[in-house]
C-alpha atoms as a printed R data frame, in Angstrom:
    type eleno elety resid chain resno       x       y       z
1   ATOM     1    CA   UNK     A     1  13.474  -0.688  35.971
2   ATOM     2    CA   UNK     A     2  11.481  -2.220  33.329
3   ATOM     3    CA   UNK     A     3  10.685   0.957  31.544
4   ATOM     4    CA   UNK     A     4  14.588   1.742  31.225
5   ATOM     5    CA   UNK     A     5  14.998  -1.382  30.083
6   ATOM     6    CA   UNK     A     6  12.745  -1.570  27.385
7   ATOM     7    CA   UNK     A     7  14.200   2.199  26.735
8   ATOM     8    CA   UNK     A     8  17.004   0.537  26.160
9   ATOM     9    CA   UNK     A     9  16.190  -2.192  23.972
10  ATOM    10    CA   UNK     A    10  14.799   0.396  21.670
11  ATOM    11    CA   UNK     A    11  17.722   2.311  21.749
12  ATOM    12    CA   UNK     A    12  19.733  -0.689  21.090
13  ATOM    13    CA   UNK     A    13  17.471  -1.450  17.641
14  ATOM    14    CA   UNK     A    14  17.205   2.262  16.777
15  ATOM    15    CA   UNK     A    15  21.250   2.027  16.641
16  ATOM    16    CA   UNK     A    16  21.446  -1.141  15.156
17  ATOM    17    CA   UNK     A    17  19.285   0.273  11.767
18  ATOM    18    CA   UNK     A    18  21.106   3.053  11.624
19  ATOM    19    CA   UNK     A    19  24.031   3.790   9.144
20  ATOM    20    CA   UNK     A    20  26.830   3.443  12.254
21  ATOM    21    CA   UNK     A    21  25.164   0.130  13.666
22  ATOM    22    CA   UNK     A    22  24.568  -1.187  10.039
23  ATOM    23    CA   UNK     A    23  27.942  -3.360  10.244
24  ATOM    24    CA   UNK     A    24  26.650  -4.925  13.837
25  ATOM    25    CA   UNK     A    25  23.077  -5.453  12.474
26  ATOM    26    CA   UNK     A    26  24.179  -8.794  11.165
27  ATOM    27    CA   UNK     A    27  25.036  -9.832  14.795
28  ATOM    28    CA   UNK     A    28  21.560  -8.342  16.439
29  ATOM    29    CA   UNK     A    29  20.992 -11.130  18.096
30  ATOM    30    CA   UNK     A    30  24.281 -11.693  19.960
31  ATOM    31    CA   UNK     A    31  23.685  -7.590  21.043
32  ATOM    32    CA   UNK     A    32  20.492  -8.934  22.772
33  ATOM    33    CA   UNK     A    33  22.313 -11.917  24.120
34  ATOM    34    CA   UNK     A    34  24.725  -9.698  25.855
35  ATOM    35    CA   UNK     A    35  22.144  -7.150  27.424
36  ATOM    36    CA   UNK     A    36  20.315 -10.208  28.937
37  ATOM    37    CA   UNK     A    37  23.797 -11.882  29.674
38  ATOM    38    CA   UNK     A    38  24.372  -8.276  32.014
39  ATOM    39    CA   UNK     A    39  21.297  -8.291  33.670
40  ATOM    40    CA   UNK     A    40  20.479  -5.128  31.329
41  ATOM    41    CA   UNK     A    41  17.347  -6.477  29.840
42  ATOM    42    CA   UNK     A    42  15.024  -8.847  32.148
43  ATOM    43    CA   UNK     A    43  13.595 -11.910  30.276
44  ATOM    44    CA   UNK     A    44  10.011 -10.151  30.818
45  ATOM    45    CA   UNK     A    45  10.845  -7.399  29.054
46  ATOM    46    CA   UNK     A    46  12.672  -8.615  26.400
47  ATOM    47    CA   UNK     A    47   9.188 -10.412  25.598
48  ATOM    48    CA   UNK     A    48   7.604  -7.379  25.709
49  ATOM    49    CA   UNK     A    49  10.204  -5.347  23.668
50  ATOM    50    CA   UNK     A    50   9.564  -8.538  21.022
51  ATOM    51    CA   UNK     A    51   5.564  -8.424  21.143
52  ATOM    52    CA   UNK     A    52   6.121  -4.783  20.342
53  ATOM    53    CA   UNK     A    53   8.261  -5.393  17.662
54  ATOM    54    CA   UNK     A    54   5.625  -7.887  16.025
55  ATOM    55    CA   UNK     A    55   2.857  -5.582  16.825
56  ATOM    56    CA   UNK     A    56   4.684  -2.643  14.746
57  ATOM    57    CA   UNK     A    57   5.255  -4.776  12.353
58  ATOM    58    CA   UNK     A    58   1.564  -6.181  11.787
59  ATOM    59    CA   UNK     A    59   0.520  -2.962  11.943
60  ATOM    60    CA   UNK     A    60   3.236  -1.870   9.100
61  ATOM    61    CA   UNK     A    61   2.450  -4.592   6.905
62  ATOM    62    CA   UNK     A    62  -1.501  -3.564   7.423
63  ATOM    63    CA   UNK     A    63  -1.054  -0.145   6.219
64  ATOM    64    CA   UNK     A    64   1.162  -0.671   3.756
65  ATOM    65    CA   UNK     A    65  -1.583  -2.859   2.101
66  ATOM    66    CA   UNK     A    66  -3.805  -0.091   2.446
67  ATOM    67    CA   UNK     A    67  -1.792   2.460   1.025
68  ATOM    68    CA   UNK     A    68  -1.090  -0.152  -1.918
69  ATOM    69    CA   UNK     A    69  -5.082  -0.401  -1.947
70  ATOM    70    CA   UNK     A    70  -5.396   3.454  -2.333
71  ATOM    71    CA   UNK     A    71  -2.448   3.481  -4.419
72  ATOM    72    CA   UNK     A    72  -4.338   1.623  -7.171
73  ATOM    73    CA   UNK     A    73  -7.613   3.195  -6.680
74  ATOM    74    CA   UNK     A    74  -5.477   6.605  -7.207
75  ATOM    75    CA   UNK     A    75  -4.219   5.106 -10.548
76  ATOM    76    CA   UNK     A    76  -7.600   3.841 -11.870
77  ATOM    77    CA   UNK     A    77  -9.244   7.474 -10.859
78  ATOM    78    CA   UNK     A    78  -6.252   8.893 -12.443
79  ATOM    79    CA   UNK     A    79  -6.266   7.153 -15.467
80  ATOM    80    CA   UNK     A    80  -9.787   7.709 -15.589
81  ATOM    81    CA   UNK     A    81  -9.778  11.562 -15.519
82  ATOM    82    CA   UNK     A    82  -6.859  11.996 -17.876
83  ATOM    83    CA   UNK     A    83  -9.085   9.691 -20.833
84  ATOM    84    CA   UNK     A    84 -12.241  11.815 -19.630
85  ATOM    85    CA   UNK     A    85 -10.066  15.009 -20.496
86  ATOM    86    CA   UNK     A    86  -8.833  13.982 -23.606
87  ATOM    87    CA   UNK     A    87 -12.461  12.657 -24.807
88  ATOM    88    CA   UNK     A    88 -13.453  16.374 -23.656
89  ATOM    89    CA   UNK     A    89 -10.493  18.007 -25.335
90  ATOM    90    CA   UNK     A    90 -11.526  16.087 -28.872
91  ATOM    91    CA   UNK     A    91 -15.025  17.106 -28.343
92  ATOM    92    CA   UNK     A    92 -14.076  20.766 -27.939
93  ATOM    93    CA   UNK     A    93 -11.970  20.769 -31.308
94  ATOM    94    CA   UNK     A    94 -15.016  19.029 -33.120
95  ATOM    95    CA   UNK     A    95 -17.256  21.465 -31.327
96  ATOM    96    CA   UNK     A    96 -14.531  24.556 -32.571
97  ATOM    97    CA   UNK     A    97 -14.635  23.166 -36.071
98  ATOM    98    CA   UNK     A    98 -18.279  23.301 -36.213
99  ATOM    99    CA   UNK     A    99 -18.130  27.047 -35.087
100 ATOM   100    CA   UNK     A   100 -15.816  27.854 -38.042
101 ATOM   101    CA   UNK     A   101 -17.919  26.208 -40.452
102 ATOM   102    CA   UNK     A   102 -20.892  27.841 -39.370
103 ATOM   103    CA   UNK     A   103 -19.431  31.336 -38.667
104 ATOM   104    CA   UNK     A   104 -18.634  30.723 -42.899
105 ATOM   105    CA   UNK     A   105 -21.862  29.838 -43.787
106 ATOM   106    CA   UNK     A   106 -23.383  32.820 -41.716
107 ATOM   107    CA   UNK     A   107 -21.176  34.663 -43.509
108 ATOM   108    CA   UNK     A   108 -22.071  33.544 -46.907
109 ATOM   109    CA   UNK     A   109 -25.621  33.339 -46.175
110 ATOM   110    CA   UNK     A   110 -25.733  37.304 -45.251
111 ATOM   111    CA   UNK     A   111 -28.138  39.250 -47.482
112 ATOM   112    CA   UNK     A   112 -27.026  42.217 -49.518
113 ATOM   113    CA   UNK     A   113 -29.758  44.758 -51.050
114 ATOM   114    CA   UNK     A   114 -33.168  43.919 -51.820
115 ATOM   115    CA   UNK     A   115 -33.067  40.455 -50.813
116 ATOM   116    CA   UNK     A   116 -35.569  37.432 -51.859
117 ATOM   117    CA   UNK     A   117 -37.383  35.954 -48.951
118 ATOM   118    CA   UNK     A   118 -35.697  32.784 -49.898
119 ATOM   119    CA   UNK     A   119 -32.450  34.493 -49.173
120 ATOM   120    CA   UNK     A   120 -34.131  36.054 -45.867
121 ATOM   121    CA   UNK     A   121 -34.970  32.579 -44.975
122 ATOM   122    CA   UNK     A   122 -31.309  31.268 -45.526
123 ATOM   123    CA   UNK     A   123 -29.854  33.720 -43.374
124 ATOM   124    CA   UNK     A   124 -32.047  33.580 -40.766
125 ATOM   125    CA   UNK     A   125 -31.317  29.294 -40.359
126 ATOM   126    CA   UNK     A   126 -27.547  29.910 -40.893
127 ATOM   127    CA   UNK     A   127 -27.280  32.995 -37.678
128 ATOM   128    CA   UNK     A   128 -29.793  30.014 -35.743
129 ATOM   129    CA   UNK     A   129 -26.838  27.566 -36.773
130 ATOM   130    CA   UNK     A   130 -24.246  29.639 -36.241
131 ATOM   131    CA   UNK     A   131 -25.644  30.441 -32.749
132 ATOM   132    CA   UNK     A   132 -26.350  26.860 -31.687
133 ATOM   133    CA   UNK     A   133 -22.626  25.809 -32.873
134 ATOM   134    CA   UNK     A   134 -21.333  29.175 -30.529
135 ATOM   135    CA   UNK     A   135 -23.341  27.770 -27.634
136 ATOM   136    CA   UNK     A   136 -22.609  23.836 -28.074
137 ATOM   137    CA   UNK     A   137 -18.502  25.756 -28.374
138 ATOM   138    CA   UNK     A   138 -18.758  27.335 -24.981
139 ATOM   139    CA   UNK     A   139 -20.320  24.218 -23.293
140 ATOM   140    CA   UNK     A   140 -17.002  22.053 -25.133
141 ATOM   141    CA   UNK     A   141 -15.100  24.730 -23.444
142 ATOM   142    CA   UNK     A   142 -16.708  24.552 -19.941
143 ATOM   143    CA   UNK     A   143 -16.203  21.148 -19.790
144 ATOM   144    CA   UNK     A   144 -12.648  20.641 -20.983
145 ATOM   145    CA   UNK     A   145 -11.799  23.031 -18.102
146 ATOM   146    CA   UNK     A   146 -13.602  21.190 -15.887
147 ATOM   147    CA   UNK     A   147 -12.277  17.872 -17.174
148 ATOM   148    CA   UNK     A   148  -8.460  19.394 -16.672
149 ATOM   149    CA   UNK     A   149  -9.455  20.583 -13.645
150 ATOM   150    CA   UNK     A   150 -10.354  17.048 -12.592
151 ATOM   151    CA   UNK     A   151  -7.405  15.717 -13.747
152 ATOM   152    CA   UNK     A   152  -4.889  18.281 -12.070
153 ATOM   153    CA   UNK     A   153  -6.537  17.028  -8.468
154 ATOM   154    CA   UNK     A   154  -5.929  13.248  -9.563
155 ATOM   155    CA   UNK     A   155  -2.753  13.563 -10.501
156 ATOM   156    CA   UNK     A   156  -1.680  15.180  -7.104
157 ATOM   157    CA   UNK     A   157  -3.773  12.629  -5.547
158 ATOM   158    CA   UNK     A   158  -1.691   9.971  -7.263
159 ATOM   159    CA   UNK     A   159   1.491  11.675  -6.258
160 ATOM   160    CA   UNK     A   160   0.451  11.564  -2.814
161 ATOM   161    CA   UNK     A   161  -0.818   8.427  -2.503
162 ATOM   162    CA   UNK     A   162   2.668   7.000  -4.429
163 ATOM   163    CA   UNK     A   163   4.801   9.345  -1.844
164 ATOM   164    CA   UNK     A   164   2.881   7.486   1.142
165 ATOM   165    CA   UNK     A   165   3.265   3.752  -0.083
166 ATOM   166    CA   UNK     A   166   7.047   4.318  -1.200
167 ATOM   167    CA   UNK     A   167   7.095   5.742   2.786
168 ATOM   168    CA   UNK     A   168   5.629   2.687   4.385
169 ATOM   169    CA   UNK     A   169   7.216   0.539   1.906
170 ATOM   170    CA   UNK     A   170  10.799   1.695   3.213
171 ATOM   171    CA   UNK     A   171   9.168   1.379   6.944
172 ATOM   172    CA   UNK     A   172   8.919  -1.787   6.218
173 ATOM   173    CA   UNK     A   173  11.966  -2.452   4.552
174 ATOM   174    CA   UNK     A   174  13.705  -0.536   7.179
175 ATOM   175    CA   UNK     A   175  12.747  -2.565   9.661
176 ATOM   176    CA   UNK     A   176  13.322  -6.327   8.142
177 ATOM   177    CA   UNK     A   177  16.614  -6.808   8.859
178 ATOM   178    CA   UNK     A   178  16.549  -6.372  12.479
179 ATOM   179    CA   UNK     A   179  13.794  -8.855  12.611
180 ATOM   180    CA   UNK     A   180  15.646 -11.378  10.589
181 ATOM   181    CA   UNK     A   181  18.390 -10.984  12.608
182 ATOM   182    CA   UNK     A   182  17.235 -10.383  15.915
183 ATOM   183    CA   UNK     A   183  15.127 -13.638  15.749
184 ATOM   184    CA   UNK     A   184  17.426 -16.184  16.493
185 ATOM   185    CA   UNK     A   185  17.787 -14.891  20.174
186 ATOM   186    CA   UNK     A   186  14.262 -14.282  20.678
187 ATOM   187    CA   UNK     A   187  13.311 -18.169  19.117
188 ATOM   188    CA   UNK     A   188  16.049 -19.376  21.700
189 ATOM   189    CA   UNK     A   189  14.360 -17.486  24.626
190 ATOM   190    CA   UNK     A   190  10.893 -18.539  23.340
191 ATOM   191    CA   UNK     A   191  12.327 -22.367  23.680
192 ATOM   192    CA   UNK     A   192  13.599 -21.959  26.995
193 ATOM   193    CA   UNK     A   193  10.717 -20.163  27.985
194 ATOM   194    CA   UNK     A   194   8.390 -23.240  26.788
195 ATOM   195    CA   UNK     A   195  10.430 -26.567  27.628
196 ATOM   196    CA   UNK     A   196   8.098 -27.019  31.036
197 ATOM   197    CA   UNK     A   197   4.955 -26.967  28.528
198 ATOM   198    CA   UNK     A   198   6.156 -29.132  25.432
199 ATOM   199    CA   UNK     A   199   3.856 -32.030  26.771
200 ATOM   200    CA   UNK     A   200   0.867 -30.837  26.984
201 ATOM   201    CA   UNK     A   201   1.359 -28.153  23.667
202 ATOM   202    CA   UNK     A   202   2.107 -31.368  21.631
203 ATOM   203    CA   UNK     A   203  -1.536 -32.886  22.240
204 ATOM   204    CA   UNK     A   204  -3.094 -29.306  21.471
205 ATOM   205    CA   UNK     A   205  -1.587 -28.014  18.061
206 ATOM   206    CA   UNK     A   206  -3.672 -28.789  15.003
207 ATOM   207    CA   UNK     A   207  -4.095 -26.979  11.704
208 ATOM   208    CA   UNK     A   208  -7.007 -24.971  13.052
209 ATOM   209    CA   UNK     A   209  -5.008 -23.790  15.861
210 ATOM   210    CA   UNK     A   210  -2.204 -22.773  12.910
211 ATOM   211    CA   UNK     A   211  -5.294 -21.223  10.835
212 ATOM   212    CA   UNK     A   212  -6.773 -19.121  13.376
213 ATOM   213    CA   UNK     A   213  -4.018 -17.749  14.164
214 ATOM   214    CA   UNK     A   214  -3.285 -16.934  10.734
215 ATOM   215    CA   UNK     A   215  -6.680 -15.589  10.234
216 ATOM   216    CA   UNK     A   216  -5.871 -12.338  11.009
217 ATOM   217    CA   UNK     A   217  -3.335 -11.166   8.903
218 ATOM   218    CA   UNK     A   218  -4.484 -13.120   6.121
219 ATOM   219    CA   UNK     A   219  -6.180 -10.061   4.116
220 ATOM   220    CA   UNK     A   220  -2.625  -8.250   4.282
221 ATOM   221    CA   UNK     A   221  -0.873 -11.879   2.850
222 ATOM   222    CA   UNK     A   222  -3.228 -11.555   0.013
223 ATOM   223    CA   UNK     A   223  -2.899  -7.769  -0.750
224 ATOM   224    CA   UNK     A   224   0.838  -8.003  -0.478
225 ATOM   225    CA   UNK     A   225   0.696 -10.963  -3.413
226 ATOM   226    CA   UNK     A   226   1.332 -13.159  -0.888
227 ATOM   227    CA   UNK     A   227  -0.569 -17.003  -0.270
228 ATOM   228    CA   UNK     A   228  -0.210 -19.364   2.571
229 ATOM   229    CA   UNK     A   229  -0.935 -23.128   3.502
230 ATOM   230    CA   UNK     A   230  -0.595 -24.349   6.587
231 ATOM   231    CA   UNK     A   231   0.862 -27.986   5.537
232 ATOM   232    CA   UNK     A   232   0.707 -29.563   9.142
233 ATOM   233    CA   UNK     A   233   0.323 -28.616  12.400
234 ATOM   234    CA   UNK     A   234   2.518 -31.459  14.916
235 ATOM   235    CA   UNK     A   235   4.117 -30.881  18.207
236 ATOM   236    CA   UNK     A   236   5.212 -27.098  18.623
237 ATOM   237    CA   UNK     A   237   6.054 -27.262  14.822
238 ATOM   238    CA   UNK     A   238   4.279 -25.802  11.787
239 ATOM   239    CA   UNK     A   239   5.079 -26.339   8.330
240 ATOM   240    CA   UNK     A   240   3.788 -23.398   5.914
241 ATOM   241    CA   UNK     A   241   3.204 -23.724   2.051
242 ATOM   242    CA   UNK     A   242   4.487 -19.750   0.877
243 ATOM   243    CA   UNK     A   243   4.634 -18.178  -1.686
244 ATOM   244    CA   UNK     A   244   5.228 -14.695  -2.143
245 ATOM   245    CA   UNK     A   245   7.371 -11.583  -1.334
246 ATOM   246    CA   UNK     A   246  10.140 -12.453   1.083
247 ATOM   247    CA   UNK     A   247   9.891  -9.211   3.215
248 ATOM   248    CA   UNK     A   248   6.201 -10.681   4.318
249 ATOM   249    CA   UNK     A   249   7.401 -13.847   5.849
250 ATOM   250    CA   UNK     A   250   8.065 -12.735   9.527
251 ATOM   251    CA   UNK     A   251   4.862 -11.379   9.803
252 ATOM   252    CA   UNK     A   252   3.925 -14.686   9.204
253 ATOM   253    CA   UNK     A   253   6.002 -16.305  11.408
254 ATOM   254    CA   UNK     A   254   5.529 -13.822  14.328
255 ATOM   255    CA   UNK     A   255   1.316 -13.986  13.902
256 ATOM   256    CA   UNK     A   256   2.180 -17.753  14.696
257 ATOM   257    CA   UNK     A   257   4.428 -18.030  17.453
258 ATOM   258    CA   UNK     A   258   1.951 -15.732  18.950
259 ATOM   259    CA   UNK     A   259  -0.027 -18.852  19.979
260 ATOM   260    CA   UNK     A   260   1.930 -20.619  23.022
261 ATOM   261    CA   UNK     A   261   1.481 -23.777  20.973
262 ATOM   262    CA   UNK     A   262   3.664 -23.123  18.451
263 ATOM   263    CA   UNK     A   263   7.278 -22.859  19.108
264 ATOM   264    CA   UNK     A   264   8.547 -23.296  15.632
265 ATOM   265    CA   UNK     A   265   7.838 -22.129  11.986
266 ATOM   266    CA   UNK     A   266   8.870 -24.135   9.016
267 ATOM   267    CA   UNK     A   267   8.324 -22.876   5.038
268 ATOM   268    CA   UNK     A   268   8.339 -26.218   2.857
């Protein structure tokens, strides 16, 4: 049934990414071709088992551009904390060296026998200074704890946030080449699929049709350091002006053959 089928499909990508299909992966699509030559995968499912590929993917490529968002927030807050600790830290040795200094002149300032009340005077303002620079010591101290504190949590924070990009970044790398090479099949069944319709999709494409449907995953083009243009918008054909990491183009691509009107994707 349909359920095995797709079961299978999966099972047949699963293998193909892994390290005893990796010499086969080149051929992906000619795997496909054979389970649909058998009767193994129904044309129905096969464009569900593709929808659900794009879908992951989207969905990839959207959180991986918000763990690269978090990523740099992690950084800024990071860097952040570790200049806020060593501001703290320099404050605390000024604040130290003022303790010394006063702890000296308390000491000199300390009345032996029969003192003058100028000398009571002295001593009395150098324990109030030596008092204040104690206190304004143990705040320095308070805070470059806290401060360290602060910057023990961000740096575990960064390390966590750079252990879950590098994770969907190799999702997403993981994944590529069975899309790039899996594609072929999939644009041939797409073709097939469409012939009966090529009339009436020809007077219907435009470049808003190719923008809306790019609309969506626009934010995650952008984040990734990616930009798009759709160029023109004729027939079943769209020509795209890219530029940008390669690994992001069949999101592209898929988010526009999602429309029925567009059969093909061209980068110029």
């Amino acid at each position: 049934g349909p359920a095995a089928q797709l079961a299978l499909l999966r099972a047949a990508q699963a293998w193909l990414l892994s390290a005893n299909g990796a010499v086969a992966l080149p051929g992906a699509a000619k795997v496909i071709e054979v389970l649909y030559d058998l009767d193994l995968a129904s044309e129905g499912v096969l464009h569900e088992f593709w929808a659900l590929v794009g879908a992951s993917a989207q969905r990839d490529a959207t959180s991986l551009l918000a763990a690269k968002e978090a990523l740099a927030e992690a950084e800024v807050e990071e860097a952040a904390a570790a200049k806020a600790a060593k501001a703290a830290e320099s404050q605390h040795a000024e604040a130290m060296a003022k303790r010394r200094d006063a702890e000296w002149y308390a000491q000199q300032a300390r009345c032996g026998g029969n003192p003058s009340k100028e000398d009571e005077i002295a001593e009395k303002a150098a324990n109030a200074a030596m008092k204040k620079a104690v206190d304004l010591h143990g705040a320095a101290q308070n805070i470059t704890a806290a401060r360290d504190k602060t910057l023990v949590a961000k740096k575990a924070e960064l390390e966590a946030s750079k252990r879950a990009h590098a994770e969907l970044q190799g999702r997403v790398d993981h994944a590529l080449p069975f899309v790039t090479h899996a594609r072929p099949f999939f644009d041939w069944l797409a073709a097939s699929d469409d012939d009966d319709d090529d009339d009436e999709a020809d007077g219907a494409l435009d470049v808003s049709v190719a923008n809306a449907a790019l609309e969506q995953i626009m934010p995650a083009i952008l984040g990734l350091g990616g930009s798009v243009e759709v160029v023109s918008a004729a027939g079943s054909t769209v020509q795209l002006k890219y530029s940008g990491p390669d690994k992001i183009k069949f999101g592209v691509e898929l988010a526009l053959r999602d429309s029925p009107l567009i059969e093909k994707v061209e980068f110029v």
